[in-house]
Amino acid sequence: MATAEQEPSGTAHGGDADAFVSSIADPVRRQEARTLIELIARVTGEPPELWGTSVIGFGRHTYRYPSGLQEDTAAIAFSPRKADTTLYLIDGADGYRAMLVPLGPHKISRGSLHLKRLADVDLEVLAELVRLSYAAVGRLA
């Protein structure tokens, strides 16, 4: 399970995800963000929402901590960063290690999946990962 530090939590601030993507300086990272929005929206059936200032989330999930506290978070999200694109998997990335082998170059940290360049990964494998993670938080039947 991912910890709260990596999860896109709090509330979607209602900002325009498309405007945020258009403001990304790196044209490759900007196009990758558009590709991910299309892929994740297709798989989840959810529209993109801007969470904070740089996280694009899809759907909503109430995360319950062992202490009993809870907070709202995106059911699945990503952030296009300068160094890589980070995909936030609420159920963590560790359980997907076997299927990540054919994905292509990536790194895992605390439940997040880091992709250097989207052109280097298998988008069908990525779509299946999104589907499985989204289903794991009870969002897909």
Short mmCIF file of C-alpha atoms in Angstrom, two decimals:
data_model
loop_
_atom_site.label_atom_id
_atom_site.label_comp_id
_atom_site.label_asym_id
_atom_site.label_seq_id
_atom_site.Cartn_x
_atom_site.Cartn_y
_atom_site.Cartn_z
CA MET A 1 0.00 0.00 0.00
CA ALA A 2 1.32 3.42 -0.87
CA THR A 3 1.82 5.86 1.94
CA ALA A 4 0.16 9.23 2.23
CA GLU A 5 3.34 11.09 1.32
CA GLN A 6 3.16 9.92 -2.31
CA GLU A 7 -0.56 9.90 -2.83
CA PRO A 8 -2.30 12.82 -4.49
CA SER A 9 -4.50 13.67 -1.54
CA GLY A 10 -6.69 16.47 -0.36
CA THR A 11 -9.11 17.93 -2.80
CA ALA A 12 -9.12 18.47 -6.48
CA HIS A 13 -8.82 22.23 -6.71
CA GLY A 14 -10.95 22.46 -9.81
CA GLY A 15 -8.16 23.83 -11.93
CA ASP A 16 -8.14 23.21 -15.64
CA ALA A 17 -6.08 20.06 -16.35
CA ASP A 18 -5.82 21.01 -20.04
CA ALA A 19 -4.49 24.47 -19.17
CA PHE A 20 -1.96 22.90 -16.82
CA VAL A 21 -0.79 20.50 -19.55
CA SER A 22 -0.54 23.37 -22.04
CA SER A 23 1.75 25.19 -19.60
CA ILE A 24 4.32 22.36 -19.47
CA ALA A 25 7.50 23.82 -21.00
CA ASP A 26 9.00 20.58 -22.36
CA PRO A 27 7.07 19.71 -25.57
CA VAL A 28 7.79 15.98 -25.17
CA ARG A 29 6.59 15.92 -21.55
CA ARG A 30 3.54 17.98 -22.61
CA GLN A 31 2.62 15.44 -25.33
CA GLU A 32 3.22 12.56 -22.92
CA ALA A 33 0.78 14.15 -20.45
CA ARG A 34 -1.85 14.41 -23.18
CA THR A 35 -1.28 10.77 -24.13
CA LEU A 36 -1.64 9.67 -20.50
CA ILE A 37 -4.81 11.71 -20.04
CA GLU A 38 -6.32 9.99 -23.07
CA LEU A 39 -5.18 6.52 -21.96
CA ILE A 40 -6.29 6.83 -18.33
CA ALA A 41 -9.62 8.48 -19.21
CA ARG A 42 -10.32 5.69 -21.73
CA VAL A 43 -9.53 2.95 -19.22
CA THR A 44 -11.27 4.49 -16.20
CA GLY A 45 -14.12 6.35 -17.86
CA GLU A 46 -13.29 9.32 -15.62
CA PRO A 47 -12.41 12.87 -16.68
CA PRO A 48 -9.09 14.38 -15.58
CA GLU A 49 -9.05 16.71 -12.57
CA LEU A 50 -6.18 18.84 -11.36
CA TRP A 51 -5.21 17.98 -7.77
CA GLY A 52 -2.99 20.60 -6.22
CA THR A 53 -0.89 22.37 -8.81
CA SER A 54 0.73 19.50 -10.72
CA VAL A 55 -1.14 16.21 -10.26
CA ILE A 56 -3.77 15.04 -12.74
CA GLY A 57 -6.18 12.62 -11.10
CA PHE A 58 -9.03 10.43 -12.27
CA GLY A 59 -11.94 9.36 -10.07
CA ARG A 60 -12.03 9.65 -6.32
CA HIS A 61 -11.16 7.29 -3.54
CA THR A 62 -11.43 7.59 0.22
CA TYR A 63 -8.16 6.38 1.68
CA ARG A 64 -8.49 4.91 5.16
CA TYR A 65 -5.41 4.82 7.36
CA PRO A 66 -4.90 2.07 9.95
CA SER A 67 -5.46 4.75 12.60
CA GLY A 68 -9.02 5.22 11.34
CA LEU A 69 -8.38 8.63 9.79
CA GLN A 70 -9.41 9.02 6.19
CA GLU A 71 -8.94 11.46 3.35
CA ASP A 72 -10.06 11.84 -0.22
CA THR A 73 -7.61 11.20 -3.00
CA ALA A 74 -7.69 10.56 -6.73
CA ALA A 75 -8.30 6.88 -7.50
CA ILE A 76 -5.36 7.00 -9.93
CA ALA A 77 -3.18 9.96 -10.87
CA PHE A 78 0.01 11.11 -12.52
CA SER A 79 2.33 14.08 -12.42
CA PRO A 80 4.45 15.16 -15.39
CA ARG A 81 7.70 16.21 -13.73
CA LYS A 82 10.91 17.49 -15.28
CA ALA A 83 12.87 14.29 -14.63
CA ASP A 84 10.09 11.78 -15.28
CA THR A 85 6.37 11.17 -15.22
CA THR A 86 5.16 9.72 -11.94
CA LEU A 87 2.10 7.46 -11.93
CA TYR A 88 0.45 7.19 -8.50
CA LEU A 89 -1.09 3.79 -7.84
CA ILE A 90 -3.25 3.86 -4.70
CA ASP A 91 -2.81 0.10 -4.22
CA GLY A 92 0.97 0.40 -4.68
CA ALA A 93 3.27 -0.75 -7.47
CA ASP A 94 4.94 -3.67 -5.69
CA GLY A 95 2.16 -6.12 -6.52
CA TYR A 96 2.65 -5.45 -10.23
CA ARG A 97 6.39 -6.19 -10.46
CA ALA A 98 5.94 -9.24 -12.73
CA MET A 99 3.81 -7.38 -15.25
CA LEU A 100 6.17 -4.42 -15.20
CA VAL A 101 8.97 -6.45 -16.83
CA PRO A 102 7.46 -6.10 -20.35
CA LEU A 103 6.46 -2.47 -19.66
CA GLY A 104 9.89 -1.11 -20.49
CA PRO A 105 12.23 1.20 -18.58
CA HIS A 106 10.78 2.33 -15.25
CA LYS A 107 11.52 2.76 -11.56
CA ILE A 108 9.35 2.05 -8.54
CA SER A 109 9.43 4.06 -5.34
CA ARG A 110 6.97 3.68 -2.48
CA GLY A 111 4.13 2.56 -4.70
CA SER A 112 4.73 5.09 -7.44
CA LEU A 113 5.80 4.20 -10.96
CA HIS A 114 8.34 6.51 -12.59
CA LEU A 115 8.60 6.62 -16.38
CA LYS A 116 11.50 8.49 -17.99
CA ARG A 117 9.97 8.61 -21.49
CA LEU A 118 6.56 7.32 -22.49
CA ALA A 119 7.87 6.43 -25.98
CA ASP A 120 10.02 3.73 -24.35
CA VAL A 121 7.16 1.86 -22.66
CA ASP A 122 4.47 -0.50 -23.92
CA LEU A 123 1.24 1.50 -23.70
CA GLU A 124 -0.92 -1.64 -23.74
CA VAL A 125 0.89 -2.95 -20.66
CA LEU A 126 0.51 0.48 -19.06
CA ALA A 127 -3.23 0.51 -19.85
CA GLU A 128 -3.62 -2.92 -18.22
CA LEU A 129 -1.72 -1.71 -15.15
CA VAL A 130 -4.05 1.30 -14.91
CA ARG A 131 -7.09 -0.97 -15.27
CA LEU A 132 -5.91 -3.38 -12.58
CA SER A 133 -4.94 -0.65 -10.12
CA TYR A 134 -8.19 1.23 -10.66
CA ALA A 135 -10.17 -2.00 -10.20
CA ALA A 136 -8.23 -2.78 -7.02
CA VAL A 137 -9.58 0.35 -5.34
CA GLY A 138 -13.09 -0.76 -6.27
CA ARG A 139 -13.66 1.67 -9.09
CA LEU A 140 -14.20 -0.83 -11.93
CA ALA A 141 -16.38 -3.89 -12.00
#
